[in-house]
Structure formats: C-alpha cells, structure tokens
Amino acid sequence: MLLLIFLFTQSCKEHTNSKTLEAPQSPKTKEYTTKLFLELPETFNSPASGTMDDDGNIYFTSANLHNEVLMEAGLMEKPAMPTIGKIDKENKLTVWYTFKSEQMDKTSGKLAPFGIDFGPDGNLYVVDMQLWFGGESRILRINVEDGMPVGMETVLKGMSFPNAVAWKGNDLFITDTVLGEHEDGRHISGVYKVGLSELDGEKPLAIAPYLAKDDHDPHLFETFISNGSLKFGANGLTFDGLGNMYTGIMEEGSVHRTTMDGNNEKIRTTPFAEGMMATDGMKWDPYTNRIYIADLFANAVYAIDMNGKLELLAKNGNTDGSDGALDGPSEVVVRDGKAIVLNFDTAFDHPKMTNKFPDSPHTLSVIELQ
C-alpha cells in the first residue's frame, strides 16, 4: 500500500465527516483542455510544490512517497531519495538537488520536501514535513551560488505540519495545516511569520508548540478554525500584487484573504472564495491577476479572480494521467500563459477523493490560458 494511505487512513476514519465534502458544481466559462506537459521518471514520483526563479525556471519538490508501491509493482529497484527538479525555459527537466541520507530527520530517517520558495537572499527555502513520520518538522535552506545548490542547513524547527511557504519582503510566511483541535471538535490551523534575520543555519529558530488560543509561539501570525472534517486546515499560500495574503483551507474548500500594513502586520482576515472540495497549493499570477489553485480531492484546477469568483479550468475522473489528465493535482505554477499542474497522484482513504491509487506514469499537466 502507498505510504501516504496507511499514514493517513486512521486520521480519516476517525475524524472525517464526508457529508461536508460535496463535489463542486462551478461551471466553466471557457473551454480549456489539459495536455501532457512532461512525463517524469520514477525518481520524481510524487511532485508536490513548485516555484519559479526570475529567469522563468521552474523548481519543484518530490518527496517520492510512492517508492514502496512502485517497487512492489516492479517499476523501481530501489527507493528514490527526496529530490528537487528543475524545468528550464525549453522545458528540459534536470535533477537540481537530491537530499542525502545524512540530511534525513534523525528520528524518522526520512525527509519530505513540500512547500518551496526563493527568499530575498537568493536561497531556496523548503518545508520538511515530518508529522506523518514521527520526526521533527523543519524549514530547510538550500544555499545557492550562481544558480546552483552548494549546501543545505536547517533554519527553523518545531512546527507540526508545515506545508506552504511564501516570502513577502524579508518575511517568510508558513502554513501549519495541523495545530490542534478546538473544544467543539473543529480544527485549528494557522500561518506563521518569521523574519529573514531570524533564520540562522548554525542556531535554528525553534517554534514552540501550539497549546491554546492564548498559549502559542509569538510567530503565529493568523489562526483558522475550520469544520474538522479532515483535520487538515491551512494549506496553500500566496500573495497578490497588492501584498494581500491568501490562505487555502483544505477541509472547507475555501480561501481567505488577509490584508496587512506596510510592515507586514495583519489588518484583517476575511473569507474570499468558496465552493471547492479540498484545496491544495495555489499561486497568484501577475499577468492575468488571478489565483490558480489545485483541488486535490476533486481532481480539479480553478482560477479565482480578485473578486473571489471561481472559474473551473479542468476536472476529470480517476485516470493515470498518461494523456495529460489531472491525476491528484497538488499545485499550479503559471508560466508564459500556461498553467503547469503538478500531479501529486496521492490517494487518501476517503470516499469523496477522485484519485483512488497512485500509478504510473508520473506526470505534469498543462492548461493553455491564452
């Protein structure tokens, strides 16, 4: 069985109220089609999150969580290490960084790269999500010189389920999908904010556990209380051109907008968009002034305009993705009028999830926006 399935199954069986996850019915306003963008080798078998540098190169993480099922099927001889891939402007795929065995968490022996973003210092910041494995979650910094990685260090530790990372100025914002459970059974998640000057590879910043509304780490920037159907809250994260922050709440299929002042201090958070099933990663695109967001459970990709209106770009049933169909989409990166979709291809033990099992091939899809 897929590693993600048996790690997530008990949580879903114990906590999920599937009645709250209904398939969205948002109509398309244009005709969009998905095509195959790239077929990935087995060493990129669970593409999760992506970002783009100033030259238009795309970088994406792959925790390679499907190693076990691929080896059982005879498609791999040995497990692939967690990896970061690079796709250049000519769509050539290369291995940009491979994590080493000595860089794994000391307790779990694993490393699971999820969210990824370049900082103002030119280095790449990556989430290591350890909740499923019993280790200590971290934020990693991959130091970059002349576009190439030259080393990795831990700069933050102690969060529960860090997921997405996004920089605004010299502040790094990080979603924590699992903070705790509200007394009435609803779920607590949040967003942390840390400054660049606080991130020291020799002395990693330690985030204190969330204990209660009035007992948590001072870096906690915003808290979300959601319905508790999945026990997965704040997930995707992005900023628009005006500096507003958008946070996707996975279990409610919604997005919230947070306005802030010139010092990146919060002014207010309000509901922004709803009507999806289980949102995952998202990115704001400056050229279309829209947010592009993956709905992991519905096998769908949406665009959201700055008034919060949804447009369904693509949605399909359970496929292997070989023809470019969506296959457990986790995030969208927009480049040159194309929405490039990372197909995570995971399958949680939940009746509402469209994707039923991980399979081969491992793919990225593309949707032409122009």
Short mmCIF file of C-alpha atoms in Angstrom, two decimals:
data_model
loop_
_atom_site.label_atom_id
_atom_site.label_comp_id
_atom_site.label_asym_id
_atom_site.label_seq_id
_atom_site.Cartn_x
_atom_site.Cartn_y
_atom_site.Cartn_z
CA MET A 1 0.00 0.00 0.00
CA LEU A 2 1.04 3.55 -0.64
CA LEU A 3 2.89 5.13 2.28
CA LEU A 4 0.52 8.08 2.38
CA ILE A 5 -2.54 5.82 2.56
CA PHE A 6 -1.59 3.90 5.66
CA LEU A 7 -0.27 7.00 7.41
CA PHE A 8 -3.41 8.98 6.69
CA THR A 9 -6.08 6.26 6.87
CA GLN A 10 -6.62 6.30 10.63
CA SER A 11 -6.97 10.05 10.72
CA CYS A 12 -9.62 9.95 8.00
CA LYS A 13 -11.54 7.05 9.53
CA GLU A 14 -11.59 8.59 12.98
CA HIS A 15 -12.29 12.21 12.10
CA THR A 16 -13.82 12.61 8.63
CA ASN A 17 -17.39 13.72 8.17
CA SER A 18 -17.70 13.08 4.44
CA LYS A 19 -21.03 14.93 4.21
CA THR A 20 -19.16 18.22 4.39
CA LEU A 21 -17.14 17.39 1.27
CA GLU A 22 -19.53 17.68 -1.66
CA ALA A 23 -18.33 17.82 -5.25
CA PRO A 24 -18.28 21.41 -6.52
CA GLN A 25 -20.58 22.32 -9.40
CA SER A 26 -18.88 25.51 -10.62
CA PRO A 27 -19.41 25.89 -14.38
CA LYS A 28 -16.69 26.54 -16.92
CA THR A 29 -16.95 29.87 -18.69
CA LYS A 30 -14.44 28.90 -21.40
CA GLU A 31 -13.29 25.68 -22.98
CA TYR A 32 -9.99 24.57 -21.51
CA THR A 33 -8.24 21.27 -22.07
CA THR A 34 -5.40 19.58 -20.25
CA LYS A 35 -2.45 18.19 -22.13
CA LEU A 36 0.61 16.25 -21.11
CA PHE A 37 3.40 18.67 -20.25
CA LEU A 38 6.08 16.25 -19.03
CA GLU A 39 6.30 12.58 -18.14
CA LEU A 40 8.62 12.26 -15.16
CA PRO A 41 10.99 9.42 -14.30
CA GLU A 42 10.29 7.29 -11.21
CA THR A 43 12.76 9.44 -9.28
CA PHE A 44 10.09 12.19 -9.34
CA ASN A 45 7.14 10.03 -8.35
CA SER A 46 5.23 12.49 -6.12
CA PRO A 47 5.66 16.10 -7.36
CA ALA A 48 4.23 18.30 -4.61
CA SER A 49 5.04 22.01 -4.73
CA GLY A 50 6.72 24.39 -7.14
CA THR A 51 8.14 27.87 -7.56
CA MET A 52 9.83 29.90 -10.29
CA ASP A 53 13.02 31.95 -10.35
CA ASP A 54 13.47 35.34 -12.02
CA ASP A 55 14.64 33.67 -15.24
CA GLY A 56 11.48 31.59 -15.59
CA ASN A 57 12.96 28.27 -14.47
CA ILE A 58 10.52 26.12 -12.50
CA TYR A 59 11.68 24.20 -9.42
CA PHE A 60 9.53 21.53 -7.76
CA THR A 61 9.80 19.17 -4.83
CA SER A 62 9.22 15.44 -4.93
CA ALA A 63 9.24 13.59 -1.62
CA ASN A 64 8.98 10.32 -3.60
CA LEU A 65 6.32 8.98 -1.28
CA HIS A 66 5.30 6.36 -3.85
CA ASN A 67 8.58 4.42 -3.70
CA GLU A 68 7.08 1.44 -1.92
CA VAL A 69 4.16 0.85 -4.27
CA LEU A 70 6.40 1.27 -7.33
CA MET A 71 8.92 -1.24 -6.02
CA GLU A 72 6.14 -3.72 -5.24
CA ALA A 73 4.95 -3.34 -8.84
CA GLY A 74 8.46 -3.95 -10.16
CA LEU A 75 8.78 -0.42 -11.56
CA MET A 76 11.72 0.55 -9.33
CA GLU A 77 14.63 -1.45 -7.99
CA LYS A 78 15.45 0.81 -5.06
CA PRO A 79 13.76 3.81 -3.41
CA ALA A 80 14.41 7.25 -4.84
CA MET A 81 15.71 9.91 -2.48
CA PRO A 82 13.67 13.11 -1.97
CA THR A 83 14.51 15.42 -4.84
CA ILE A 84 14.07 18.90 -6.28
CA GLY A 85 13.65 19.08 -10.05
CA LYS A 86 14.27 21.99 -12.40
CA ILE A 87 12.42 22.70 -15.65
CA ASP A 88 14.13 25.31 -17.80
CA LYS A 89 12.56 27.65 -20.36
CA GLU A 90 12.95 24.98 -23.04
CA ASN A 91 11.05 22.53 -20.80
CA LYS A 92 14.13 20.42 -20.17
CA LEU A 93 13.95 18.53 -16.87
CA THR A 94 17.04 18.05 -14.71
CA VAL A 95 17.71 16.97 -11.15
CA TRP A 96 18.60 20.21 -9.36
CA TYR A 97 19.08 18.83 -5.86
CA THR A 98 18.96 15.38 -4.27
CA PHE A 99 18.73 15.18 -0.49
CA LYS A 100 21.35 12.99 1.15
CA SER A 101 20.90 10.25 3.73
CA GLU A 102 22.73 12.29 6.38
CA GLN A 103 20.20 15.10 5.89
CA MET A 104 17.21 12.95 6.88
CA ASP A 105 15.48 13.63 10.19
CA LYS A 106 17.40 11.82 12.92
CA THR A 107 14.29 10.28 14.48
CA SER A 108 12.29 9.21 11.43
CA GLY A 109 15.12 8.66 8.98
CA LYS A 110 13.01 10.43 6.37
CA LEU A 111 12.73 13.80 4.69
CA ALA A 112 9.55 15.02 2.98
CA PRO A 113 10.03 18.23 0.95
CA PHE A 114 6.73 20.05 0.40
CA GLY A 115 6.43 23.86 0.05
CA ILE A 116 9.23 25.71 -1.71
CA ASP A 117 10.09 29.36 -2.41
CA PHE A 118 13.12 31.52 -3.12
CA GLY A 119 13.97 34.06 -0.44
CA PRO A 120 15.15 37.65 -0.88
CA ASP A 121 18.68 36.38 -0.24
CA GLY A 122 18.52 34.22 -3.37
CA ASN A 123 18.47 30.96 -1.42
CA LEU A 124 15.76 28.33 -1.68
CA TYR A 125 13.59 27.59 1.37
CA VAL A 126 11.93 24.19 1.60
CA VAL A 127 9.49 22.58 4.02
CA ASP A 128 10.39 19.20 5.53
CA MET A 129 7.03 17.88 6.73
CA GLN A 130 7.52 15.18 9.39
CA LEU A 131 4.10 14.80 11.04
CA TRP A 132 3.29 11.54 9.24
CA PHE A 133 6.67 10.04 10.08
CA GLY A 134 7.16 10.93 13.74
CA GLY A 135 10.14 13.23 13.23
CA GLU A 136 10.50 16.97 13.84
CA SER A 137 9.27 19.16 11.00
CA ARG A 138 11.73 21.73 9.70
CA ILE A 139 12.30 24.58 7.30
CA LEU A 140 15.43 23.93 5.25
CA ARG A 141 17.55 26.44 3.41
CA ILE A 142 19.39 25.35 0.30
CA ASN A 143 22.16 27.87 -0.23
CA VAL A 144 22.55 28.90 -3.86
CA GLU A 145 25.54 30.29 -5.74
CA ASP A 146 25.36 31.11 -9.46
CA GLY A 147 22.06 29.28 -9.70
CA MET A 148 23.39 26.04 -8.25
CA PRO A 149 22.89 24.49 -4.79
CA VAL A 150 26.00 24.49 -2.61
CA GLY A 151 24.68 23.12 0.69
CA MET A 152 21.69 22.65 2.96
CA GLU A 153 21.02 23.72 6.53
CA THR A 154 18.09 23.69 8.95
CA VAL A 155 16.91 27.20 9.81
CA LEU A 156 13.64 26.52 11.66
CA LYS A 157 12.16 23.59 13.52
CA GLY A 158 9.29 22.66 15.80
CA MET A 159 6.19 23.20 13.65
CA SER A 160 3.54 20.49 13.39
CA PHE A 161 2.55 20.21 9.71
CA PRO A 162 4.32 22.99 7.77
CA ASN A 163 3.02 22.91 4.24
CA ALA A 164 3.37 26.00 2.03
CA VAL A 165 5.98 28.75 2.25
CA ALA A 166 5.82 32.19 0.64
CA TRP A 167 8.04 35.25 1.03
CA LYS A 168 6.79 38.83 1.28
CA GLY A 169 9.71 41.21 1.54
CA ASN A 170 12.01 39.93 4.27
CA ASP A 171 9.29 37.89 5.98
CA LEU A 172 8.67 34.20 5.42
CA PHE A 173 5.07 33.02 5.84
CA ILE A 174 4.44 29.32 6.51
CA THR A 175 1.13 27.48 6.72
CA ASP A 176 0.75 24.93 9.51
CA THR A 177 -2.05 22.61 8.45
CA VAL A 178 -2.41 20.92 11.84
CA LEU A 179 -2.17 23.00 15.03
CA GLY A 180 -4.76 21.31 17.23
CA GLU A 181 -8.41 20.57 17.87
CA HIS A 182 -10.96 23.10 19.09
CA GLU A 183 -13.01 22.12 22.14
CA ASP A 184 -16.11 21.66 19.97
CA GLY A 185 -14.33 19.30 17.55
CA ARG A 186 -13.47 21.87 14.92
CA HIS A 187 -9.93 22.05 13.59
CA ILE A 188 -7.23 24.64 14.32
CA SER A 189 -4.56 25.59 11.79
CA GLY A 190 -2.58 28.72 11.08
CA VAL A 191 0.13 30.75 9.39
CA TYR A 192 3.48 31.64 10.97
CA LYS A 193 5.62 34.66 10.07
CA VAL A 194 9.38 34.77 10.63
CA GLY A 195 11.94 37.35 9.54
CA LEU A 196 14.94 36.60 7.37
CA SER A 197 17.29 37.80 10.13
CA GLU A 198 15.88 35.12 12.47
CA LEU A 199 16.85 32.24 10.18
CA ASP A 200 20.29 31.06 11.22
CA GLY A 201 21.71 27.79 9.98
CA GLU A 202 24.00 27.47 12.99
CA LYS A 203 21.19 28.07 15.50
CA PRO A 204 17.79 27.13 14.00
CA LEU A 205 14.78 29.08 15.23
CA ALA A 206 12.63 26.84 17.47
CA ILE A 207 8.85 27.29 17.24
CA ALA A 208 7.03 26.48 20.47
CA PRO A 209 4.05 24.10 20.22
CA TYR A 210 0.54 25.49 19.90
CA LEU A 211 -1.24 24.76 23.20
CA ALA A 212 -4.21 27.12 23.30
CA LYS A 213 -5.62 30.35 21.90
CA ASP A 214 -3.56 32.34 24.38
CA ASP A 215 -0.64 29.93 24.67
CA HIS A 216 1.38 29.67 21.48
CA ASP A 217 4.55 30.86 19.81
CA PRO A 218 4.66 34.64 19.15
CA HIS A 219 5.47 33.97 15.48
CA LEU A 220 1.93 32.68 14.91
CA PHE A 221 0.53 35.29 12.51
CA GLU A 222 -3.03 34.04 11.89
CA THR A 223 -5.24 31.22 13.17
CA PHE A 224 -8.07 29.48 11.33
CA ILE A 225 -10.91 27.44 12.84
CA SER A 226 -12.44 25.06 10.29
CA ASN A 227 -15.09 22.35 10.32
CA GLY A 228 -12.89 19.41 11.37
CA SER A 229 -13.98 17.10 8.53
CA LEU A 230 -10.41 16.17 7.52
CA LYS A 231 -8.35 17.67 10.32
CA PHE A 232 -6.44 19.47 7.54
CA GLY A 233 -6.77 23.26 7.58
CA ALA A 234 -4.43 25.97 6.24
CA ASN A 235 -2.64 24.56 3.22
CA GLY A 236 -1.88 26.62 0.10
CA LEU A 237 -0.47 30.15 0.41
CA THR A 238 0.17 33.02 -2.00
CA PHE A 239 0.36 36.83 -2.23
CA ASP A 240 -1.16 39.12 -4.84
CA GLY A 241 0.38 42.24 -6.36
CA LEU A 242 -1.06 44.46 -3.63
CA GLY A 243 0.54 42.38 -0.88
CA ASN A 244 -2.62 40.64 0.29
CA MET A 245 -2.13 37.11 1.61
CA TYR A 246 -4.38 34.23 0.53
CA THR A 247 -4.64 31.03 2.55
CA GLY A 248 -6.48 27.93 1.38
CA ILE A 249 -8.40 25.94 3.99
CA MET A 250 -8.24 22.40 2.67
CA GLU A 251 -11.10 20.75 4.53
CA GLU A 252 -13.56 23.54 3.68
CA GLY A 253 -12.54 24.01 0.04
CA SER A 254 -12.17 27.73 0.68
CA VAL A 255 -9.70 30.61 0.54
CA HIS A 256 -9.30 33.51 2.99
CA ARG A 257 -7.70 36.88 2.26
CA THR A 258 -5.56 38.71 4.82
CA THR A 259 -4.73 42.38 4.41
CA MET A 260 -1.70 43.85 6.13
CA ASP A 261 0.12 47.13 6.52
CA GLY A 262 3.49 48.20 5.16
CA ASN A 263 5.29 46.41 7.99
CA ASN A 264 3.57 43.11 7.18
CA GLU A 265 1.39 43.39 10.29
CA LYS A 266 -2.09 41.92 9.98
CA ILE A 267 -5.06 44.24 9.49
CA ARG A 268 -7.88 41.74 8.97
CA THR A 269 -8.70 38.33 7.53
CA THR A 270 -11.96 37.72 5.63
CA PRO A 271 -13.47 34.88 3.55
CA PHE A 272 -12.51 35.27 -0.11
CA ALA A 273 -13.63 32.25 -2.16
CA GLU A 274 -15.50 29.02 -1.56
CA GLY A 275 -17.16 26.19 -3.48
CA MET A 276 -14.25 23.78 -3.93
CA MET A 277 -13.87 20.38 -2.29
CA ALA A 278 -10.38 20.12 -0.75
CA THR A 279 -7.97 22.83 -1.82
CA ASP A 280 -4.22 22.32 -2.02
CA GLY A 281 -1.44 24.53 -3.40
CA MET A 282 -2.03 27.83 -5.18
CA LYS A 283 -0.19 30.64 -6.93
CA TRP A 284 -1.12 34.21 -7.92
CA ASP A 285 -0.17 35.12 -11.49
CA PRO A 286 0.73 38.79 -12.14
CA TYR A 287 -0.11 38.69 -15.86
CA THR A 288 -3.71 37.51 -15.51
CA ASN A 289 -4.15 38.89 -11.95
CA ARG A 290 -5.75 35.63 -10.88
CA ILE A 291 -5.02 32.87 -8.40
CA TYR A 292 -4.64 29.34 -9.72
CA ILE A 293 -5.45 26.62 -7.23
CA ALA A 294 -5.50 22.81 -7.20
CA ASP A 295 -8.41 20.87 -5.71
CA LEU A 296 -6.72 17.65 -4.68
CA PHE A 297 -9.86 15.66 -3.85
CA ALA A 298 -11.93 16.74 -6.86
CA ASN A 299 -9.12 16.25 -9.42
CA ALA A 300 -9.69 19.83 -10.48
CA VAL A 301 -7.93 23.15 -11.11
CA TYR A 302 -9.60 26.53 -10.66
CA ALA A 303 -8.79 30.15 -11.37
CA ILE A 304 -10.02 32.78 -8.90
CA ASP A 305 -10.29 36.43 -9.86
CA MET A 306 -9.64 39.26 -7.43
CA ASN A 307 -13.33 39.41 -6.53
CA GLY A 308 -13.26 35.79 -5.35
CA LYS A 309 -15.13 34.40 -8.38
CA LEU A 310 -14.25 30.81 -9.29
CA GLU A 311 -13.65 29.55 -12.80
CA LEU A 312 -13.25 25.82 -13.27
CA LEU A 313 -10.38 25.25 -15.69
CA ALA A 314 -10.18 21.47 -15.65
CA LYS A 315 -11.68 18.49 -13.89
CA ASN A 316 -11.67 14.78 -14.65
CA GLY A 317 -12.28 11.40 -13.11
CA ASN A 318 -9.82 8.81 -11.87
CA THR A 319 -7.11 8.43 -14.51
CA ASP A 320 -3.41 7.53 -14.71
CA GLY A 321 -2.61 10.94 -16.23
CA SER A 322 -0.93 9.43 -19.29
CA ASP A 323 -2.92 11.62 -21.68
CA GLY A 324 -2.36 14.77 -19.64
CA ALA A 325 -5.48 14.42 -17.50
CA LEU A 326 -5.26 15.60 -13.91
CA ASP A 327 -4.02 12.92 -11.53
CA GLY A 328 -4.23 14.12 -7.94
CA PRO A 329 -3.18 17.74 -8.61
CA SER A 330 -1.36 19.45 -5.74
CA GLU A 331 -0.25 22.83 -7.11
CA VAL A 332 -0.17 25.02 -10.21
CA VAL A 333 2.73 27.14 -11.49
CA VAL A 334 1.90 29.67 -14.22
CA ARG A 335 4.49 30.50 -16.87
CA ASP A 336 4.08 32.17 -20.27
CA GLY A 337 0.31 31.85 -20.34
CA LYS A 338 0.35 28.20 -19.32
CA ALA A 339 -0.85 26.69 -16.07
CA ILE A 340 1.55 23.83 -15.32
CA VAL A 341 -0.02 21.37 -12.90
CA LEU A 342 1.93 19.15 -10.52
CA ASN A 343 0.17 15.80 -10.26
CA PHE A 344 0.91 14.53 -6.75
CA ASP A 345 -1.08 11.35 -7.53
CA THR A 346 -1.76 10.51 -3.90
CA ALA A 347 -4.83 8.61 -2.71
CA PHE A 348 -6.22 9.11 0.79
CA ASP A 349 -8.70 6.64 2.22
CA HIS A 350 -11.69 8.93 1.73
CA PRO A 351 -14.84 8.16 -0.29
CA LYS A 352 -15.01 11.64 -1.82
CA MET A 353 -11.50 11.59 -3.25
CA THR A 354 -11.46 11.10 -7.03
CA ASN A 355 -7.96 9.65 -7.27
CA LYS A 356 -8.08 6.07 -5.99
CA PHE A 357 -4.48 4.90 -6.14
CA PRO A 358 -1.01 6.04 -7.22
CA ASP A 359 0.10 4.70 -10.55
CA SER A 360 2.47 5.17 -13.44
CA PRO A 361 3.28 7.33 -15.37
CA HIS A 362 4.20 10.32 -13.20
CA THR A 363 3.16 13.47 -14.97
CA LEU A 364 2.81 17.20 -15.13
CA SER A 365 -0.23 18.55 -16.97
CA VAL A 366 -0.59 21.86 -18.77
CA ILE A 367 -3.57 24.11 -19.41
CA GLU A 368 -3.28 26.81 -22.08
CA LEU A 369 -4.63 30.06 -20.63
CA GLN A 370 -4.29 32.21 -23.76
#
